[in-house]
Amino acid sequence: MRDNRPIRLCFVLLFVTYVFSDKLSWSGDAADRCFCKLQGEVDDCSCKVESLDSLNNNKIYPILTSLLSRNYFRYFKVNLKKSCPFWSDDSRCALRDCHVNVCQKDEVPIKIPDVDTHSEKHERNKYLKELNEGKQGFEERCAEERELGALDATISEEKKAEFQTWKEYDETLPLFCDIDDEHSNDMEYVDLLLNPERYTGYKGPSPRRIWRSIYEENCFKPEKNYGYGPDYGKDASIESMFFIARGMCLEKRVFFRLISGLHTSINIHLCDKYLFPAKNGFGQSYWDHNLQEFQQRFDPALTHDQGPQRLKNLYFTYLIELRALAKAAPYLKQKGFYTGDNQEDEDVQKGVNDLLDIIRKFPDHFDESQLFKGNTKEMQQLKSEFVLHFRNISRIMDCVGCDKCKLWGKLQVLGMGTALKILFSGDSMGPDSIVKSQDKDFQLTRTEIVALFNAFGRLSSSIHAIETFRKLAS
């Protein structure tokens, strides 16, 4: 009797290859799928992706990259020791082994009391049901996370002494809003250039819980089910419901796209600076662009058709922060960027002015006057919920179990919050409105400014990286 097993095996192999071919390699078709929809107008805006690519990659990115290497912007003051307010600490190994040199008590700049309203306490209690979730596979990831998630705490004694003069200068400035942790002795300076945002090995249940809490508990949802799809709620498709954004009002869509754009930016940085093992098992591991990882996160065939929309949401978030910088340009030009080094301060101010001039000349800014129109009770309630949800997300950043990830998460959320604060400040709203130093009800602290520029820098870097991946995939 003839043995047909080899023939059957060939057919099986052909079938498997056909079904999974898109998942095995990054083909030209896969590249087309990922980038073909990344064009035209950004949702809820008139600005086009192509215009933002040209503006960012040719004008903004080079200036901003240079500017963020300056002393004023490279040192970020942050509290990485706050415990998670929503669920028990998952005791990630990185948290136990990473420490940053803490400034002395008299070196800590402006102290501002925290605000914790009754409604916010009630809001965070709902997270207690998430206690002690997802510790599987902890041991095998510890070694990698200790190395990749550890913060470089190197700050010279000379630089620490300079922080005291920064404090004295900042204390002469009036304050406007509450900044998380400013009252705490656990506030500490971190050198951002020594701790770049990149792959850290932080993966598994812990980060999934962070994003699940953000999307499912703090993003708005349509009042009706518009067909979420069979995978709604699963980790592989955590954003599924937002393909039916037409079921939500503009304000709720804006909130989601802001968060999704931030999420996309973070994912792009992990792909752009990915740690590869040593080639052929010899030598050292190295950092490089990971095209396959980019495909896994943004190819529509592998993301339930969500990848291109995630990329577009990055451009939306970029537009929001771009508009905030344009609106605050008169204020920032008069602000002064004090470090105690006169030449350095002049160079920074000139760089900031050049950047702001480019941004203000951009003809197609986001129009914030379209948000929360009218003074109805419904709009007031919606704006209150908008603020509360965003505040909760900022607190969720204290639940991140990797210090480097927490550092950049807190910085970028604070930067986004500062941008929103700018948009809704001043006597008027809209593309032509501004805030200036003479506005007695408006003020930005050093920490807010550092976060604002660095957060925008992260978005700028992501859009620049998209062009890199586009070229690599062609």
mmCIF file of C-alpha atoms in Angstrom, residues 108-424:
data_model
loop_
_atom_site.group_PDB
_atom_site.id
_atom_site.type_symbol
_atom_site.label_atom_id
_atom_site.label_comp_id
_atom_site.label_asym_id
_atom_site.label_seq_id
_atom_site.Cartn_x
_atom_site.Cartn_y
_atom_site.Cartn_z
ATOM 1 C CA VAL A 108 13.861 70.525 46.757
ATOM 2 C CA PRO A 109 12.200 73.281 44.717
ATOM 3 C CA ILE A 110 8.698 74.662 45.165
ATOM 4 C CA LYS A 111 6.461 72.593 47.415
ATOM 5 C CA ILE A 112 2.753 72.503 46.622
ATOM 6 C CA PRO A 113 0.066 70.593 48.561
ATOM 7 C CA ASP A 114 -1.568 67.654 46.856
ATOM 8 C CA VAL A 115 -5.314 67.624 46.295
ATOM 9 C CA ASP A 116 -7.396 64.535 46.918
ATOM 10 C CA THR A 117 -11.114 65.110 46.728
ATOM 11 C CA HIS A 118 -13.782 62.764 48.013
ATOM 12 C CA SER A 119 -14.842 61.917 44.461
ATOM 13 C CA GLU A 120 -11.269 61.004 43.518
ATOM 14 C CA LYS A 121 -10.947 58.716 46.540
ATOM 15 C CA HIS A 122 -14.171 57.022 45.539
ATOM 16 C CA GLU A 123 -12.978 56.740 41.933
ATOM 17 C CA ARG A 124 -9.782 54.927 42.847
ATOM 18 C CA ASN A 125 -11.458 52.473 45.213
ATOM 19 C CA LYS A 126 -12.851 50.589 42.232
ATOM 20 C CA TYR A 127 -9.331 49.424 41.370
ATOM 21 C CA LEU A 128 -8.994 47.467 44.613
ATOM 22 C CA LYS A 129 -10.636 44.492 42.918
ATOM 23 C CA GLU A 130 -7.460 44.188 40.812
ATOM 24 C CA LEU A 131 -5.329 43.173 43.835
ATOM 25 C CA ASN A 132 -2.447 40.725 43.384
ATOM 26 C CA GLU A 133 -3.108 39.980 39.733
ATOM 27 C CA GLY A 134 -0.572 38.511 37.341
ATOM 28 C CA LYS A 135 2.638 37.372 39.044
ATOM 29 C CA GLN A 136 3.316 34.357 36.820
ATOM 30 C CA GLY A 137 6.690 34.167 35.228
ATOM 31 C CA PHE A 138 8.166 36.696 37.654
ATOM 32 C CA GLU A 139 11.420 34.935 38.438
ATOM 33 C CA GLU A 140 12.653 34.421 34.891
ATOM 34 C CA ARG A 141 12.174 38.103 34.021
ATOM 35 C CA CYS A 142 13.876 39.561 37.092
ATOM 36 C CA ALA A 143 17.448 39.446 35.850
ATOM 37 C CA GLU A 144 16.587 41.145 32.562
ATOM 38 C CA GLU A 145 14.416 43.789 34.196
ATOM 39 C CA ARG A 146 17.039 44.613 36.841
ATOM 40 C CA GLU A 147 19.523 45.461 34.115
ATOM 41 C CA LEU A 148 17.267 47.173 31.574
ATOM 42 C CA GLY A 149 14.856 48.883 33.959
ATOM 43 C CA ALA A 150 17.495 50.255 36.305
ATOM 44 C CA LEU A 151 17.939 54.013 36.436
ATOM 45 C CA ASP A 152 21.319 55.605 36.003
ATOM 46 C CA ALA A 153 21.374 57.845 39.084
ATOM 47 C CA THR A 154 24.613 59.625 38.199
ATOM 48 C CA ILE A 155 24.421 63.337 39.035
ATOM 49 C CA SER A 156 27.568 65.287 39.843
ATOM 50 C CA GLU A 157 28.012 67.150 43.129
ATOM 51 C CA GLU A 158 28.489 70.327 41.107
ATOM 52 C CA LYS A 159 25.122 69.815 39.421
ATOM 53 C CA LYS A 160 23.424 69.155 42.769
ATOM 54 C CA ALA A 161 24.751 72.484 44.028
ATOM 55 C CA GLU A 162 23.281 74.185 40.958
ATOM 56 C CA PHE A 163 19.846 72.751 41.785
ATOM 57 C CA GLN A 164 19.801 74.921 44.910
ATOM 58 C CA THR A 165 20.129 78.094 42.827
ATOM 59 C CA TRP A 166 17.317 76.816 40.584
ATOM 60 C CA LYS A 167 15.155 76.383 43.678
ATOM 61 C CA GLU A 168 15.824 79.908 44.894
ATOM 62 C CA TYR A 169 14.980 81.332 41.475
ATOM 63 C CA ASP A 170 11.773 79.299 41.107
ATOM 64 C CA GLU A 171 10.514 80.312 44.544
ATOM 65 C CA THR A 172 10.311 83.917 43.370
ATOM 66 C CA LEU A 173 7.674 82.917 40.783
ATOM 67 C CA PRO A 174 3.917 82.770 41.458
ATOM 68 C CA LEU A 175 2.202 79.375 41.253
ATOM 69 C CA PHE A 176 -0.898 78.390 39.376
ATOM 70 C CA CYS A 177 -1.774 74.715 39.786
ATOM 71 C CA ASP A 178 -1.108 71.693 41.946
ATOM 72 C CA ILE A 179 1.799 69.534 40.826
ATOM 73 C CA ASP A 180 1.840 65.990 42.090
ATOM 74 C CA ASP A 181 4.415 65.293 44.823
ATOM 75 C CA GLU A 182 5.962 68.755 45.025
ATOM 76 C CA HIS A 183 5.584 68.639 48.826
ATOM 77 C CA SER A 184 7.363 65.306 49.179
ATOM 78 C CA ASN A 185 10.915 64.690 50.360
ATOM 79 C CA ASP A 186 10.977 61.841 47.843
ATOM 80 C CA MET A 187 11.176 64.245 44.917
ATOM 81 C CA GLU A 188 14.448 63.721 43.079
ATOM 82 C CA TYR A 189 16.241 64.893 39.944
ATOM 83 C CA VAL A 190 16.837 62.377 37.156
ATOM 84 C CA ASP A 191 19.124 62.942 34.190
ATOM 85 C CA LEU A 192 16.933 62.059 31.203
ATOM 86 C CA LEU A 193 19.881 61.733 28.828
ATOM 87 C CA LEU A 194 21.327 58.943 30.972
ATOM 88 C CA ASN A 195 17.944 57.181 31.076
ATOM 89 C CA PRO A 196 16.557 57.131 27.510
ATOM 90 C CA GLU A 197 13.133 55.692 26.788
ATOM 91 C CA ARG A 198 13.666 52.319 25.147
ATOM 92 C CA TYR A 199 13.026 48.588 25.546
ATOM 93 C CA THR A 200 13.337 47.508 29.203
ATOM 94 C CA GLY A 201 11.995 43.951 29.275
ATOM 95 C CA TYR A 202 8.929 45.155 31.202
ATOM 96 C CA LYS A 203 6.194 42.882 29.856
ATOM 97 C CA GLY A 204 3.584 40.362 30.855
ATOM 98 C CA PRO A 205 0.571 40.814 33.183
ATOM 99 C CA SER A 206 1.844 43.934 34.956
ATOM 100 C CA PRO A 207 2.000 46.373 31.981
ATOM 101 C CA ARG A 208 -1.161 44.829 30.519
ATOM 102 C CA ARG A 209 -2.964 45.634 33.744
ATOM 103 C CA ILE A 210 -1.764 49.246 33.512
ATOM 104 C CA TRP A 211 -3.137 49.747 30.003
ATOM 105 C CA ARG A 212 -6.300 47.776 30.715
ATOM 106 C CA SER A 213 -7.023 50.053 33.678
ATOM 107 C CA ILE A 214 -6.405 53.118 31.524
ATOM 108 C CA TYR A 215 -8.530 52.071 28.549
ATOM 109 C CA GLU A 216 -11.320 50.128 30.214
ATOM 110 C CA GLU A 217 -11.697 52.106 33.438
ATOM 111 C CA ASN A 218 -10.722 55.649 32.502
ATOM 112 C CA CYS A 219 -11.459 56.163 28.809
ATOM 113 C CA PHE A 220 -14.987 57.126 27.869
ATOM 114 C CA LYS A 221 -17.256 54.590 26.188
ATOM 115 C CA PRO A 222 -20.272 54.930 23.909
ATOM 116 C CA GLU A 223 -23.634 54.735 25.612
ATOM 117 C CA LYS A 224 -24.632 51.902 23.276
ATOM 118 C CA ASN A 225 -22.844 48.843 21.964
ATOM 119 C CA TYR A 226 -21.962 49.646 18.359
ATOM 120 C CA GLY A 227 -20.386 46.274 17.729
ATOM 121 C CA TYR A 228 -17.143 46.006 19.636
ATOM 122 C CA GLY A 229 -16.176 42.800 17.917
ATOM 123 C CA PRO A 230 -15.492 39.334 19.334
ATOM 124 C CA ASP A 231 -12.133 40.248 20.846
ATOM 125 C CA TYR A 232 -13.198 43.272 22.858
ATOM 126 C CA GLY A 233 -11.645 43.100 26.311
ATOM 127 C CA LYS A 234 -8.832 40.728 25.365
ATOM 128 C CA ASP A 235 -5.250 41.884 25.715
ATOM 129 C CA ALA A 236 -4.599 41.473 22.002
ATOM 130 C CA SER A 237 -7.407 43.885 21.178
ATOM 131 C CA ILE A 238 -7.710 46.136 24.190
ATOM 132 C CA GLU A 239 -8.674 49.151 22.067
ATOM 133 C CA SER A 240 -11.299 47.354 19.966
ATOM 134 C CA MET A 241 -14.229 49.405 21.171
ATOM 135 C CA PHE A 242 -12.753 52.642 19.909
ATOM 136 C CA PHE A 243 -13.197 51.747 16.304
ATOM 137 C CA ILE A 244 -16.766 52.834 16.940
ATOM 138 C CA ALA A 245 -15.662 56.309 18.068
ATOM 139 C CA ARG A 246 -18.514 57.715 15.998
ATOM 140 C CA GLY A 247 -20.714 56.649 18.895
ATOM 141 C CA MET A 248 -19.049 59.219 21.182
ATOM 142 C CA CYS A 249 -19.063 62.995 21.270
ATOM 143 C CA LEU A 250 -16.001 65.005 20.195
ATOM 144 C CA GLU A 251 -14.685 65.516 23.727
ATOM 145 C CA LYS A 252 -14.726 61.794 24.473
ATOM 146 C CA ARG A 253 -13.068 60.970 21.156
ATOM 147 C CA VAL A 254 -10.367 63.557 21.883
ATOM 148 C CA PHE A 255 -9.672 61.979 25.269
ATOM 149 C CA PHE A 256 -9.252 58.517 23.785
ATOM 150 C CA ARG A 257 -7.091 59.655 20.890
ATOM 151 C CA LEU A 258 -4.798 61.497 23.264
ATOM 152 C CA ILE A 259 -4.232 58.363 25.339
ATOM 153 C CA SER A 260 -3.964 56.088 22.313
ATOM 154 C CA GLY A 261 -1.440 58.472 20.745
ATOM 155 C CA LEU A 262 0.659 58.370 23.906
ATOM 156 C CA HIS A 263 0.464 54.569 23.934
ATOM 157 C CA THR A 264 1.514 54.452 20.285
ATOM 158 C CA SER A 265 4.455 56.768 20.905
ATOM 159 C CA ILE A 266 5.716 54.590 23.747
ATOM 160 C CA ASN A 267 5.407 51.446 21.611
ATOM 161 C CA ILE A 268 7.313 53.057 18.751
ATOM 162 C CA HIS A 269 10.197 53.937 21.066
ATOM 163 C CA LEU A 270 10.375 50.330 22.244
ATOM 164 C CA CYS A 271 10.601 49.216 18.603
ATOM 165 C CA ASP A 272 13.035 51.956 17.622
ATOM 166 C CA LYS A 273 15.479 51.224 20.452
ATOM 167 C CA TYR A 274 15.172 47.476 20.854
ATOM 168 C CA LEU A 275 17.781 45.302 22.524
ATOM 169 C CA PHE A 276 18.994 42.493 20.258
ATOM 170 C CA PRO A 277 21.143 39.586 21.478
ATOM 171 C CA ALA A 278 24.728 39.372 20.332
ATOM 172 C CA LYS A 279 25.068 38.229 16.735
ATOM 173 C CA ASN A 280 25.997 34.545 16.354
ATOM 174 C CA GLY A 281 26.193 34.320 20.129
ATOM 175 C CA PHE A 282 29.415 36.325 20.292
ATOM 176 C CA GLY A 283 30.113 39.847 21.489
ATOM 177 C CA GLN A 284 27.674 42.167 23.185
ATOM 178 C CA SER A 285 23.976 42.711 22.717
ATOM 179 C CA TYR A 286 23.104 45.872 20.814
ATOM 180 C CA TRP A 287 20.333 48.443 20.306
ATOM 181 C CA ASP A 288 18.699 48.854 16.908
ATOM 182 C CA HIS A 289 15.404 49.285 15.046
ATOM 183 C CA ASN A 290 13.162 46.208 15.305
ATOM 184 C CA LEU A 291 11.071 46.175 12.146
ATOM 185 C CA GLN A 292 9.345 42.918 13.011
ATOM 186 C CA GLU A 293 8.258 44.245 16.406
ATOM 187 C CA PHE A 294 6.896 47.356 14.682
ATOM 188 C CA GLN A 295 4.898 45.117 12.368
ATOM 189 C CA GLN A 296 3.482 43.124 15.273
ATOM 190 C CA ARG A 297 2.168 46.315 16.871
ATOM 191 C CA PHE A 298 0.908 48.214 13.812
ATOM 192 C CA ASP A 299 0.258 45.914 10.845
ATOM 193 C CA PRO A 300 -3.559 45.845 10.456
ATOM 194 C CA ALA A 301 -3.473 42.122 9.665
ATOM 195 C CA LEU A 302 -1.913 41.466 13.075
ATOM 196 C CA THR A 303 -3.786 44.078 15.143
ATOM 197 C CA HIS A 304 -7.443 43.446 14.247
ATOM 198 C CA ASP A 305 -7.156 46.294 11.721
ATOM 199 C CA GLN A 306 -6.241 48.777 14.459
ATOM 200 C CA GLY A 307 -2.559 49.467 13.708
ATOM 201 C CA PRO A 308 -2.938 52.339 11.205
ATOM 202 C CA GLN A 309 -5.501 54.055 13.445
ATOM 203 C CA ARG A 310 -3.110 53.835 16.376
ATOM 204 C CA LEU A 311 -0.471 55.564 14.260
ATOM 205 C CA LYS A 312 -2.922 58.284 13.270
ATOM 206 C CA ASN A 313 -3.762 58.848 16.924
ATOM 207 C CA LEU A 314 -0.068 59.629 17.475
ATOM 208 C CA TYR A 315 -0.385 62.500 15.009
ATOM 209 C CA PHE A 316 -3.508 63.706 16.804
ATOM 210 C CA THR A 317 -1.695 63.818 20.147
ATOM 211 C CA TYR A 318 1.191 65.602 18.446
ATOM 212 C CA LEU A 319 -1.244 68.231 17.128
ATOM 213 C CA ILE A 320 -2.671 68.836 20.597
ATOM 214 C CA GLU A 321 0.738 69.464 22.153
ATOM 215 C CA LEU A 322 1.865 71.456 19.108
ATOM 216 C CA ARG A 323 -1.125 73.760 19.578
ATOM 217 C CA ALA A 324 -0.378 74.131 23.311
ATOM 218 C CA LEU A 325 3.164 75.292 22.566
ATOM 219 C CA ALA A 326 1.841 77.762 19.992
ATOM 220 C CA LYS A 327 -0.669 79.167 22.465
ATOM 221 C CA ALA A 328 1.950 79.473 25.216
ATOM 222 C CA ALA A 329 4.619 80.933 22.902
ATOM 223 C CA PRO A 330 4.336 84.551 24.187
ATOM 224 C CA TYR A 331 4.551 83.309 27.767
ATOM 225 C CA LEU A 332 7.505 81.011 27.093
ATOM 226 C CA LYS A 333 9.402 83.706 25.183
ATOM 227 C CA GLN A 334 9.201 85.958 28.236
ATOM 228 C CA LYS A 335 9.619 83.233 30.821
ATOM 229 C CA GLY A 336 13.409 82.858 30.964
ATOM 230 C CA PHE A 337 15.111 79.469 31.319
ATOM 231 C CA TYR A 338 17.316 79.885 34.355
ATOM 232 C CA THR A 339 20.239 77.588 35.168
ATOM 233 C CA GLY A 340 22.701 80.139 36.556
ATOM 234 C CA ASP A 341 24.912 79.984 33.473
ATOM 235 C CA ASN A 342 24.201 83.171 31.532
ATOM 236 C CA GLN A 343 25.499 81.903 28.206
ATOM 237 C CA GLU A 344 23.641 78.625 28.574
ATOM 238 C CA ASP A 345 20.436 80.464 29.457
ATOM 239 C CA GLU A 346 20.769 82.732 26.420
ATOM 240 C CA ASP A 347 21.373 79.766 24.120
ATOM 241 C CA VAL A 348 18.350 77.917 25.503
ATOM 242 C CA GLN A 349 16.131 80.963 25.145
ATOM 243 C CA LYS A 350 17.246 81.430 21.551
ATOM 244 C CA GLY A 351 16.606 77.768 20.776
ATOM 245 C CA VAL A 352 13.150 77.937 22.377
ATOM 246 C CA ASN A 353 12.324 81.119 20.441
ATOM 247 C CA ASP A 354 13.403 79.551 17.143
ATOM 248 C CA LEU A 355 11.287 76.485 17.829
ATOM 249 C CA LEU A 356 8.238 78.522 18.839
ATOM 250 C CA ASP A 357 8.529 80.732 15.754
ATOM 251 C CA ILE A 358 8.368 77.636 13.551
ATOM 252 C CA ILE A 359 5.414 76.246 15.488
ATOM 253 C CA ARG A 360 3.430 79.500 15.417
ATOM 254 C CA LYS A 361 3.839 79.816 11.645
ATOM 255 C CA PHE A 362 2.222 76.419 11.107
ATOM 256 C CA PRO A 363 -1.117 77.252 9.428
ATOM 257 C CA ASP A 364 -3.308 74.342 10.522
ATOM 258 C CA HIS A 365 -3.404 74.073 14.309
ATOM 259 C CA PHE A 366 -5.983 72.158 16.329
ATOM 260 C CA ASP A 367 -8.941 74.330 17.352
ATOM 261 C CA GLU A 368 -9.602 73.782 21.061
ATOM 262 C CA SER A 369 -12.608 76.131 20.972
ATOM 263 C CA GLN A 370 -14.612 73.241 19.506
ATOM 264 C CA LEU A 371 -14.386 71.436 22.848
ATOM 265 C CA PHE A 372 -16.844 71.930 25.715
ATOM 266 C CA LYS A 373 -18.836 74.502 23.790
ATOM 267 C CA GLY A 374 -21.525 76.225 25.797
ATOM 268 C CA ASN A 375 -21.958 76.541 29.522
ATOM 269 C CA THR A 376 -24.618 73.928 30.045
ATOM 270 C CA LYS A 377 -24.764 71.670 33.048
ATOM 271 C CA GLU A 378 -24.032 68.713 30.786
ATOM 272 C CA MET A 379 -20.847 70.323 29.416
ATOM 273 C CA GLN A 380 -19.663 71.274 32.902
ATOM 274 C CA GLN A 381 -20.169 67.685 34.054
ATOM 275 C CA LEU A 382 -18.366 66.322 30.991
ATOM 276 C CA LYS A 383 -15.393 68.629 31.563
ATOM 277 C CA SER A 384 -15.260 67.582 35.217
ATOM 278 C CA GLU A 385 -15.208 63.911 34.184
ATOM 279 C CA PHE A 386 -12.546 64.660 31.563
ATOM 280 C CA VAL A 387 -10.279 66.150 34.227
ATOM 281 C CA LEU A 388 -10.997 63.392 36.745
ATOM 282 C CA HIS A 389 -10.262 60.596 34.281
ATOM 283 C CA PHE A 390 -7.003 62.232 33.256
ATOM 284 C CA ARG A 391 -5.995 62.711 36.887
ATOM 285 C CA ASN A 392 -6.630 59.032 37.534
ATOM 286 C CA ILE A 393 -4.406 58.086 34.609
ATOM 287 C CA SER A 394 -1.609 60.239 36.025
ATOM 288 C CA ARG A 395 -1.932 58.306 39.290
ATOM 289 C CA ILE A 396 -1.939 54.962 37.514
ATOM 290 C CA MET A 397 1.615 55.812 36.408
ATOM 291 C CA ASP A 398 2.663 55.210 40.031
ATOM 292 C CA CYS A 399 1.595 51.578 39.541
ATOM 293 C CA VAL A 400 4.157 50.927 36.801
ATOM 294 C CA GLY A 401 6.592 48.285 38.025
ATOM 295 C CA CYS A 402 9.687 49.408 36.110
ATOM 296 C CA ASP A 403 11.445 52.590 37.201
ATOM 297 C CA LYS A 404 12.476 53.720 33.725
ATOM 298 C CA CYS A 405 8.983 53.059 32.405
ATOM 299 C CA LYS A 406 7.483 54.896 35.377
ATOM 300 C CA LEU A 407 9.843 57.830 34.838
ATOM 301 C CA TRP A 408 8.842 58.324 31.203
ATOM 302 C CA GLY A 409 5.195 57.530 31.862
ATOM 303 C CA LYS A 410 4.938 60.176 34.575
ATOM 304 C CA LEU A 411 6.847 62.718 32.488
ATOM 305 C CA GLN A 412 4.725 62.246 29.368
ATOM 306 C CA VAL A 413 1.416 62.287 31.231
ATOM 307 C CA LEU A 414 2.462 65.452 33.081
ATOM 308 C CA GLY A 415 3.512 66.986 29.763
ATOM 309 C CA MET A 416 0.148 66.145 28.242
ATOM 310 C CA GLY A 417 -1.646 67.496 31.300
ATOM 311 C CA THR A 418 0.345 70.720 31.016
ATOM 312 C CA ALA A 419 -0.655 71.002 27.357
ATOM 313 C CA LEU A 420 -4.335 70.621 28.282
ATOM 314 C CA LYS A 421 -3.921 73.206 31.023
ATOM 315 C CA ILE A 422 -2.539 75.667 28.459
ATOM 316 C CA LEU A 423 -5.327 75.002 25.971
ATOM 317 C CA PHE A 424 -8.018 75.802 28.528
#
